[in-house]
Amino acid sequence: MATDPSPKTLAEQFFRACTLILGGVGALWLAFCLLEKIWIWLLIAGTVAVLLCAGVWAYRRWWGQRF
């Protein structure tokens, strides 16, 4: 692993920090745009999963005791 022996100047560190912040903001913007398009489907899938788990729990709780 090679290390850079020369220290970075304050301007270089500032530019790197600004670039990283800009990249993070861009990634968050892209994630929110994607979530905006599919949030209703995620909500439906979550509701179906919760209802399915509740149904399995109820079946095991009530009808499972009869045997």
PDB file of C-alpha atoms in Angstrom:
ATOM      1  CA  MET A   1       0.000   0.000   0.000  1.00  0.00           C
ATOM      2  CA  ALA A   2       1.637   3.213  -1.157  1.00  0.00           C
ATOM      3  CA  THR A   3       1.311   6.316   0.940  1.00  0.00           C
ATOM      4  CA  ASP A   4       1.653   9.859  -0.345  1.00  0.00           C
ATOM      5  CA  PRO A   5       4.612  11.466   1.482  1.00  0.00           C
ATOM      6  CA  SER A   6       3.661  15.040   0.611  1.00  0.00           C
ATOM      7  CA  PRO A   7       1.150  16.676   2.968  1.00  0.00           C
ATOM      8  CA  LYS A   8      -2.034  18.039   1.454  1.00  0.00           C
ATOM      9  CA  THR A   9      -2.541  21.774   1.437  1.00  0.00           C
ATOM     10  CA  LEU A  10      -5.542  23.359   3.057  1.00  0.00           C
ATOM     11  CA  ALA A  11      -7.025  24.153  -0.374  1.00  0.00           C
ATOM     12  CA  GLU A  12      -6.691  20.520  -1.470  1.00  0.00           C
ATOM     13  CA  GLN A  13      -8.324  19.278   1.726  1.00  0.00           C
ATOM     14  CA  PHE A  14     -11.155  21.799   1.323  1.00  0.00           C
ATOM     15  CA  PHE A  15     -11.707  20.767  -2.317  1.00  0.00           C
ATOM     16  CA  ARG A  16     -11.763  17.086  -1.351  1.00  0.00           C
ATOM     17  CA  ALA A  17     -14.261  17.733   1.451  1.00  0.00           C
ATOM     18  CA  CYS A  18     -16.525  19.741  -0.872  1.00  0.00           C
ATOM     19  CA  THR A  19     -16.348  16.998  -3.513  1.00  0.00           C
ATOM     20  CA  LEU A  20     -17.263  14.332  -0.964  1.00  0.00           C
ATOM     21  CA  ILE A  21     -20.168  16.414   0.358  1.00  0.00           C
ATOM     22  CA  LEU A  22     -21.422  17.016  -3.177  1.00  0.00           C
ATOM     23  CA  GLY A  23     -21.233  13.274  -3.893  1.00  0.00           C
ATOM     24  CA  GLY A  24     -23.157  12.497  -0.695  1.00  0.00           C
ATOM     25  CA  VAL A  25     -25.870  15.014  -1.543  1.00  0.00           C
ATOM     26  CA  GLY A  26     -26.147  13.548  -5.045  1.00  0.00           C
ATOM     27  CA  ALA A  27     -26.459  10.016  -3.661  1.00  0.00           C
ATOM     28  CA  LEU A  28     -29.182  11.110  -1.215  1.00  0.00           C
ATOM     29  CA  TRP A  29     -31.056  12.935  -3.986  1.00  0.00           C
ATOM     30  CA  LEU A  30     -30.944   9.814  -6.173  1.00  0.00           C
ATOM     31  CA  ALA A  31     -32.115   7.615  -3.298  1.00  0.00           C
ATOM     32  CA  PHE A  32     -35.066   9.918  -2.541  1.00  0.00           C
ATOM     33  CA  CYS A  33     -36.047  10.036  -6.219  1.00  0.00           C
ATOM     34  CA  LEU A  34     -36.057   6.234  -6.355  1.00  0.00           C
ATOM     35  CA  LEU A  35     -37.977   5.966  -3.095  1.00  0.00           C
ATOM     36  CA  GLU A  36     -40.535   8.478  -4.364  1.00  0.00           C
ATOM     37  CA  LYS A  37     -41.335   6.185  -7.278  1.00  0.00           C
ATOM     38  CA  ILE A  38     -41.666   2.925  -5.319  1.00  0.00           C
ATOM     39  CA  TRP A  39     -42.817   3.895  -1.800  1.00  0.00           C
ATOM     40  CA  ILE A  40     -46.424   2.796  -2.365  1.00  0.00           C
ATOM     41  CA  TRP A  41     -45.279  -0.664  -3.473  1.00  0.00           C
ATOM     42  CA  LEU A  42     -43.015  -0.941  -0.432  1.00  0.00           C
ATOM     43  CA  LEU A  43     -45.944   0.005   1.793  1.00  0.00           C
ATOM     44  CA  ILE A  44     -48.189  -2.612   0.153  1.00  0.00           C
ATOM     45  CA  ALA A  45     -45.504  -5.307   0.444  1.00  0.00           C
ATOM     46  CA  GLY A  46     -44.936  -4.467   4.118  1.00  0.00           C
ATOM     47  CA  THR A  47     -48.662  -4.597   4.849  1.00  0.00           C
ATOM     48  CA  VAL A  48     -49.020  -7.973   3.127  1.00  0.00           C
ATOM     49  CA  ALA A  49     -46.018  -9.332   5.054  1.00  0.00           C
ATOM     50  CA  VAL A  50     -47.434  -8.157   8.394  1.00  0.00           C
ATOM     51  CA  LEU A  51     -50.870  -9.635   7.617  1.00  0.00           C
ATOM     52  CA  LEU A  52     -49.311 -12.929   6.535  1.00  0.00           C
ATOM     53  CA  CYS A  53     -47.259 -13.144   9.735  1.00  0.00           C
ATOM     54  CA  ALA A  54     -50.328 -12.298  11.816  1.00  0.00           C
ATOM     55  CA  GLY A  55     -52.311 -15.018  10.018  1.00  0.00           C
ATOM     56  CA  VAL A  56     -49.637 -17.638  10.628  1.00  0.00           C
ATOM     57  CA  TRP A  57     -49.424 -16.600  14.284  1.00  0.00           C
ATOM     58  CA  ALA A  58     -53.209 -16.784  14.698  1.00  0.00           C
ATOM     59  CA  TYR A  59     -53.367 -20.192  13.019  1.00  0.00           C
ATOM     60  CA  ARG A  60     -50.675 -21.592  15.299  1.00  0.00           C
ATOM     61  CA  ARG A  61     -52.191 -19.980  18.379  1.00  0.00           C
ATOM     62  CA  TRP A  62     -55.824 -21.021  17.976  1.00  0.00           C
ATOM     63  CA  TRP A  63     -55.942 -24.087  15.743  1.00  0.00           C
ATOM     64  CA  GLY A  64     -52.589 -25.448  16.824  1.00  0.00           C
ATOM     65  CA  GLN A  65     -53.840 -26.024  20.391  1.00  0.00           C
ATOM     66  CA  ARG A  66     -56.561 -28.468  19.304  1.00  0.00           C
ATOM     67  CA  PHE A  67     -54.106 -31.228  18.411  1.00  0.00           C
TER      68      PHE A  67
END
